[in-house]
Amino acid sequence: MIVIGGPTASGKTRLAIELARHLGTEIISADSRQFYAEMCIGNARPSEEELAAVKHHFIADRSIENALSAGRYGEEATTLAEQLFEQHEHIVCVGGSGLYINALCEGLDQFPAVTNAAKEGVLKVWTSAGLHGLQQALAEHDPTYFERVDQQNPRRLMRALEVCYSANAPYSSFLGKRPERSWQNIFLRIHPDRESLYQRINARGDLMIDQGLEAEAKQLIDYKELPVMNTVGYQEWWPYFEQAYDKARTIELIKQNSRRYAKRQVTWFGRGGKYQIVSNVEECLKKVESVGG
């Protein structure tokens, strides 16, 4: 599984298509917004020509009303990958959603269902004792995880406590028990310099406007409360449609939020040294050959 990761507008799609064509294989998308048929311009879906060049999977294959979680994606994409490996020596996975890539390539930790009683219990701790109360509770129920968690992040503390209360077991006891994959993963990433990346992001923003992003967003306004619509390129339009600010400000915010999102992606793909930097097909192939692919 050759993974091409990187920030938005970095050229992942182009590189993945070139690589897949060279290897005579198919592409599994790991872009958590390109799954949805109703979203096209704002999520930079590959063009019809690009989709025709190489067979893609998980592109516009479901509705925004049928949201695909990372866990469910991992299940569906793993089943597909097993089928594709019966026909191909290599598969290309491309996307900027790191959690979804992990779900496919490495699997996610499996946790028990959280009970309503656990949710209510944790919420009671939060409302009555605040962050300090959450810290004390987690230190008591799971000192191992408490030492490694971001102790200033109440959402993470609450999530861990909900699992502890639901399972009557430490949250940490469910970590690291991921199913093995039958294939080898090769993690590659595009890492353009910040100035050129931001220029590409700004240019893409202008192109989206020219392609009709405003009209596309207006068609989706009835779905704006859905979590999948909490997405750069769409969420900036809702205040505009309510006349909270003008179109120029909307475009400015789309570009600004896109740059911020790209910065977070760069951080994600750069941490841990798992992803090797490449810039073209030749470099990708050398990385594959270096691991005996």
Short mmCIF file of C-alpha atoms in Angstrom, two decimals:
data_model
loop_
_atom_site.label_atom_id
_atom_site.label_comp_id
_atom_site.label_asym_id
_atom_site.label_seq_id
_atom_site.Cartn_x
_atom_site.Cartn_y
_atom_site.Cartn_z
CA MET A 1 0.00 0.00 0.00
CA ILE A 2 1.72 3.15 -1.21
CA VAL A 3 0.31 6.11 0.70
CA ILE A 4 0.60 9.62 -0.70
CA GLY A 5 -0.18 12.11 2.06
CA GLY A 6 0.29 15.82 2.49
CA PRO A 7 -1.51 19.13 2.90
CA THR A 8 -4.35 20.41 0.77
CA ALA A 9 -3.36 21.83 -2.64
CA SER A 10 0.07 20.19 -2.49
CA GLY A 11 -0.41 18.10 -5.63
CA LYS A 12 -1.26 14.73 -4.04
CA THR A 13 -3.93 13.85 -6.60
CA ARG A 14 -1.67 14.46 -9.59
CA LEU A 15 1.19 12.47 -8.11
CA ALA A 16 -1.05 9.58 -7.05
CA ILE A 17 -2.55 9.31 -10.52
CA GLU A 18 0.86 9.35 -12.20
CA LEU A 19 2.11 6.68 -9.80
CA ALA A 20 -0.99 4.48 -10.19
CA ARG A 21 -0.80 4.68 -13.98
CA HIS A 22 2.88 3.72 -13.90
CA LEU A 23 2.13 0.71 -11.68
CA GLY A 24 -1.07 -0.24 -13.49
CA THR A 25 -3.11 -0.14 -10.32
CA GLU A 26 -6.05 1.63 -8.66
CA ILE A 27 -6.47 4.40 -6.09
CA ILE A 28 -8.21 4.33 -2.73
CA SER A 29 -9.09 7.84 -1.60
CA ALA A 30 -8.62 8.77 2.05
CA ASP A 31 -10.09 12.26 1.83
CA SER A 32 -12.88 12.40 4.39
CA ARG A 33 -14.90 14.95 2.42
CA GLN A 34 -14.52 13.60 -1.10
CA PHE A 35 -16.67 10.61 -0.12
CA TYR A 36 -19.83 12.68 -0.59
CA ALA A 37 -21.64 13.13 -3.88
CA GLU A 38 -23.16 16.50 -2.98
CA MET A 39 -19.77 18.09 -2.30
CA CYS A 40 -17.65 18.67 -5.38
CA ILE A 41 -16.10 22.09 -5.83
CA GLY A 42 -15.45 22.92 -2.18
CA ASN A 43 -13.61 19.69 -1.47
CA ALA A 44 -11.48 19.81 -4.63
CA ARG A 45 -12.78 16.52 -5.97
CA PRO A 46 -10.60 15.13 -8.79
CA SER A 47 -11.80 16.22 -12.21
CA GLU A 48 -13.67 13.90 -14.55
CA GLU A 49 -10.50 13.57 -16.62
CA GLU A 50 -8.48 12.59 -13.54
CA LEU A 51 -11.09 10.08 -12.42
CA ALA A 52 -11.10 8.58 -15.90
CA ALA A 53 -7.31 8.25 -15.97
CA VAL A 54 -7.22 5.77 -13.07
CA LYS A 55 -9.98 3.90 -11.27
CA HIS A 56 -10.72 5.62 -7.95
CA HIS A 57 -12.57 4.29 -4.92
CA PHE A 58 -14.36 6.24 -2.18
CA ILE A 59 -14.99 9.27 -4.38
CA ALA A 60 -18.57 10.63 -4.33
CA ASP A 61 -19.94 7.17 -3.55
CA ARG A 62 -22.40 8.18 -0.80
CA SER A 63 -24.57 11.02 0.45
CA ILE A 64 -23.72 13.56 3.14
CA GLU A 65 -26.74 12.14 4.97
CA ASN A 66 -24.81 8.86 5.28
CA ALA A 67 -21.68 10.06 7.03
CA LEU A 68 -18.67 7.73 7.03
CA SER A 69 -16.72 7.57 10.29
CA ALA A 70 -13.02 6.76 10.33
CA GLY A 71 -13.75 3.40 11.92
CA ARG A 72 -16.34 2.42 9.35
CA TYR A 73 -14.10 3.66 6.54
CA GLY A 74 -11.32 1.47 7.87
CA GLU A 75 -13.58 -1.56 7.69
CA GLU A 76 -14.89 -0.85 4.19
CA ALA A 77 -11.52 0.20 2.77
CA THR A 78 -9.73 -2.82 4.26
CA THR A 79 -12.22 -5.19 2.65
CA LEU A 80 -11.74 -3.41 -0.67
CA ALA A 81 -7.95 -3.45 -0.34
CA GLU A 82 -7.92 -7.20 0.26
CA GLN A 83 -9.91 -7.65 -2.96
CA LEU A 84 -7.65 -5.32 -4.95
CA PHE A 85 -4.50 -7.08 -3.75
CA GLU A 86 -5.78 -10.24 -5.42
CA GLN A 87 -5.29 -8.43 -8.73
CA HIS A 88 -2.51 -5.91 -8.04
CA GLU A 89 0.90 -6.00 -6.42
CA HIS A 90 0.57 -2.39 -5.36
CA ILE A 91 -2.32 -0.10 -4.42
CA VAL A 92 -2.11 3.68 -4.09
CA CYS A 93 -3.86 5.41 -1.21
CA VAL A 94 -4.07 9.19 -1.34
CA GLY A 95 -5.57 11.81 0.92
CA GLY A 96 -5.05 14.48 3.50
CA SER A 97 -7.15 12.92 6.28
CA GLY A 98 -4.50 11.29 8.43
CA LEU A 99 -6.91 9.51 10.76
CA TYR A 100 -8.65 7.83 7.82
CA ILE A 101 -5.30 6.76 6.38
CA ASN A 102 -4.42 5.22 9.73
CA ALA A 103 -7.79 3.46 9.85
CA LEU A 104 -7.04 1.74 6.54
CA CYS A 105 -3.33 1.08 6.85
CA GLU A 106 -2.91 0.31 10.52
CA GLY A 107 -6.37 0.02 12.04
CA LEU A 108 -7.80 1.97 14.95
CA ASP A 109 -8.00 1.04 18.60
CA GLN A 110 -11.31 -0.63 19.42
CA PHE A 111 -13.24 0.71 22.40
CA PRO A 112 -16.43 -0.53 24.09
CA ALA A 113 -19.67 1.33 23.56
CA VAL A 114 -20.10 4.27 25.91
CA THR A 115 -23.20 4.07 28.08
CA ASN A 116 -25.55 6.94 28.82
CA ALA A 117 -24.87 6.48 32.52
CA ALA A 118 -21.14 6.95 31.88
CA LYS A 119 -21.75 10.09 29.85
CA GLU A 120 -23.94 11.52 32.58
CA GLY A 121 -21.39 10.63 35.26
CA VAL A 122 -18.52 12.29 33.43
CA LEU A 123 -20.62 15.36 32.65
CA LYS A 124 -21.47 15.65 36.34
CA VAL A 125 -17.75 15.67 37.20
CA TRP A 126 -17.10 18.34 34.56
CA THR A 127 -19.94 20.63 35.61
CA SER A 128 -19.29 20.30 39.34
CA ALA A 129 -15.50 20.19 39.53
CA GLY A 130 -14.26 21.40 36.13
CA LEU A 131 -10.91 20.49 34.61
CA HIS A 132 -9.34 19.71 37.96
CA GLY A 133 -12.12 17.24 38.74
CA LEU A 134 -11.62 15.47 35.43
CA GLN A 135 -7.89 15.27 36.06
CA GLN A 136 -8.38 13.77 39.51
CA ALA A 137 -10.94 11.24 38.27
CA LEU A 138 -8.77 10.03 35.38
CA ALA A 139 -5.66 9.86 37.58
CA GLU A 140 -7.63 7.58 39.87
CA HIS A 141 -9.23 5.34 37.24
CA ASP A 142 -6.33 5.17 34.76
CA PRO A 143 -3.01 6.58 36.04
CA THR A 144 -1.18 5.09 33.06
CA TYR A 145 -3.16 7.03 30.47
CA PHE A 146 -3.28 10.10 32.69
CA GLU A 147 0.49 10.38 32.46
CA ARG A 148 0.45 10.51 28.65
CA VAL A 149 -2.78 12.40 27.86
CA ASP A 150 -2.94 16.16 27.32
CA GLN A 151 -4.07 16.96 30.84
CA GLN A 152 -5.29 20.41 29.80
CA ASN A 153 -7.68 19.04 27.18
CA PRO A 154 -11.08 18.40 28.82
CA ARG A 155 -12.52 16.61 25.78
CA ARG A 156 -9.80 13.96 25.86
CA LEU A 157 -10.11 13.54 29.61
CA MET A 158 -13.88 13.14 29.31
CA ARG A 159 -13.59 10.63 26.48
CA ALA A 160 -11.17 8.48 28.48
CA LEU A 161 -13.35 8.64 31.59
CA GLU A 162 -16.45 7.68 29.62
CA VAL A 163 -14.69 4.51 28.49
CA CYS A 164 -13.40 3.81 32.01
CA TYR A 165 -16.89 4.16 33.48
CA SER A 166 -18.57 2.16 30.71
CA ALA A 167 -16.17 -0.78 30.74
CA ASN A 168 -15.16 -0.66 34.39
CA ALA A 169 -11.62 -0.93 33.07
CA PRO A 170 -8.79 1.51 32.30
CA TYR A 171 -8.95 3.37 29.00
CA SER A 172 -5.31 2.43 28.39
CA SER A 173 -6.21 -1.27 28.43
CA PHE A 174 -7.88 -0.84 25.04
CA LEU A 175 -4.92 0.88 23.37
CA GLY A 176 -2.52 -0.81 20.96
CA LYS A 177 -4.67 -3.82 20.13
CA ARG A 178 -5.10 -3.17 16.45
CA PRO A 179 -5.68 -5.87 13.84
CA GLU A 180 -2.71 -6.74 11.66
CA ARG A 181 -2.81 -5.92 7.96
CA SER A 182 -1.88 -8.48 5.34
CA TRP A 183 0.09 -5.97 3.30
CA GLN A 184 3.07 -3.70 3.77
CA ASN A 185 2.59 0.06 3.99
CA ILE A 186 4.92 2.63 2.45
CA PHE A 187 4.16 6.13 3.74
CA LEU A 188 5.16 9.01 1.46
CA ARG A 189 4.29 12.70 1.64
CA ILE A 190 4.55 15.82 -0.44
CA HIS A 191 6.10 18.69 1.48
CA PRO A 192 6.17 21.92 -0.55
CA ASP A 193 7.69 25.03 0.97
CA ARG A 194 5.20 27.19 2.84
CA GLU A 195 5.24 30.13 0.42
CA SER A 196 4.48 28.07 -2.67
CA LEU A 197 1.87 26.02 -0.79
CA TYR A 198 0.04 29.12 0.37
CA GLN A 199 0.15 30.53 -3.14
CA ARG A 200 -1.42 27.32 -4.45
CA ILE A 201 -4.09 27.44 -1.75
CA ASN A 202 -4.98 31.03 -2.58
CA ALA A 203 -5.10 30.25 -6.30
CA ARG A 204 -7.29 27.22 -5.66
CA GLY A 205 -9.64 29.41 -3.63
CA ASP A 206 -10.05 31.79 -6.56
CA LEU A 207 -10.59 28.87 -8.93
CA MET A 208 -13.32 27.42 -6.72
CA ILE A 209 -15.14 30.73 -6.74
CA ASP A 210 -14.94 30.83 -10.54
CA GLN A 211 -16.24 27.26 -10.72
CA GLY A 212 -19.37 28.14 -8.74
CA LEU A 213 -18.61 27.36 -5.11
CA GLU A 214 -21.13 29.92 -3.85
CA ALA A 215 -23.98 28.23 -5.71
CA GLU A 216 -22.87 24.80 -4.53
CA ALA A 217 -22.81 25.98 -0.92
CA LYS A 218 -26.25 27.56 -1.27
CA GLN A 219 -27.66 24.24 -2.46
CA LEU A 220 -26.33 22.62 0.72
CA ILE A 221 -27.48 25.22 3.24
CA ASP A 222 -30.28 22.98 4.52
CA TYR A 223 -27.59 20.51 5.62
CA LYS A 224 -25.31 23.02 7.32
CA GLU A 225 -25.86 21.47 10.76
CA LEU A 226 -24.46 18.11 9.67
CA PRO A 227 -20.95 17.46 11.03
CA VAL A 228 -19.64 16.75 7.53
CA MET A 229 -20.58 20.28 6.52
CA ASN A 230 -18.33 21.73 9.22
CA THR A 231 -15.73 21.97 6.51
CA VAL A 232 -13.46 24.67 5.12
CA GLY A 233 -14.90 25.95 1.87
CA TYR A 234 -18.50 25.55 3.01
CA GLN A 235 -18.79 26.72 6.60
CA GLU A 236 -17.64 30.23 5.67
CA TRP A 237 -20.70 30.73 3.47
CA TRP A 238 -23.38 30.31 6.15
CA PRO A 239 -22.78 33.72 7.82
CA TYR A 240 -22.47 35.29 4.37
CA PHE A 241 -25.91 34.00 3.38
CA GLU A 242 -27.22 35.59 6.59
CA GLN A 243 -25.52 38.85 5.58
CA ALA A 244 -23.07 38.76 8.50
CA TYR A 245 -20.27 39.83 6.17
CA ASP A 246 -19.69 40.39 2.46
CA LYS A 247 -18.44 38.06 -0.27
CA ALA A 248 -14.91 39.44 -0.19
CA ARG A 249 -14.68 38.53 3.49
CA THR A 250 -16.07 35.07 2.74
CA ILE A 251 -13.37 34.40 0.16
CA GLU A 252 -10.72 35.76 2.49
CA LEU A 253 -11.87 33.41 5.26
CA ILE A 254 -11.89 30.38 2.94
CA LYS A 255 -8.29 31.03 1.97
CA GLN A 256 -7.26 31.80 5.55
CA ASN A 257 -8.90 28.70 6.99
CA SER A 258 -7.48 26.58 4.18
CA ARG A 259 -3.98 27.76 5.05
CA ARG A 260 -4.59 26.97 8.73
CA TYR A 261 -5.88 23.52 7.83
CA ALA A 262 -2.83 22.91 5.64
CA LYS A 263 -0.57 23.88 8.52
CA ARG A 264 -2.24 21.27 10.74
CA GLN A 265 -1.87 18.67 8.00
CA VAL A 266 1.84 19.43 7.61
CA THR A 267 2.26 18.89 11.35
CA TRP A 268 0.32 15.61 11.27
CA PHE A 269 2.24 14.08 8.36
CA GLY A 270 5.57 15.34 9.63
CA ARG A 271 5.49 13.94 13.13
CA GLY A 272 7.19 10.71 14.09
CA GLY A 273 9.22 10.39 10.89
CA LYS A 274 6.85 7.78 9.47
CA TYR A 275 6.28 9.61 6.18
CA GLN A 276 9.17 10.00 3.73
CA ILE A 277 9.24 13.15 1.59
CA VAL A 278 8.86 12.79 -2.19
CA SER A 279 8.13 15.20 -5.00
CA ASN A 280 7.70 13.06 -8.12
CA VAL A 281 6.98 9.54 -9.38
CA GLU A 282 10.64 8.63 -9.74
CA GLU A 283 11.27 9.34 -6.07
CA CYS A 284 8.18 7.33 -5.12
CA LEU A 285 9.42 4.33 -7.08
CA LYS A 286 12.84 4.53 -5.46
CA LYS A 287 11.22 4.42 -2.03
CA VAL A 288 9.20 1.39 -3.07
CA GLU A 289 12.28 -0.36 -4.45
CA SER A 290 14.23 0.38 -1.27
CA VAL A 291 11.83 -1.79 0.73
CA GLY A 292 11.80 -4.56 -1.86
CA GLY A 293 8.54 -3.59 -3.56
#
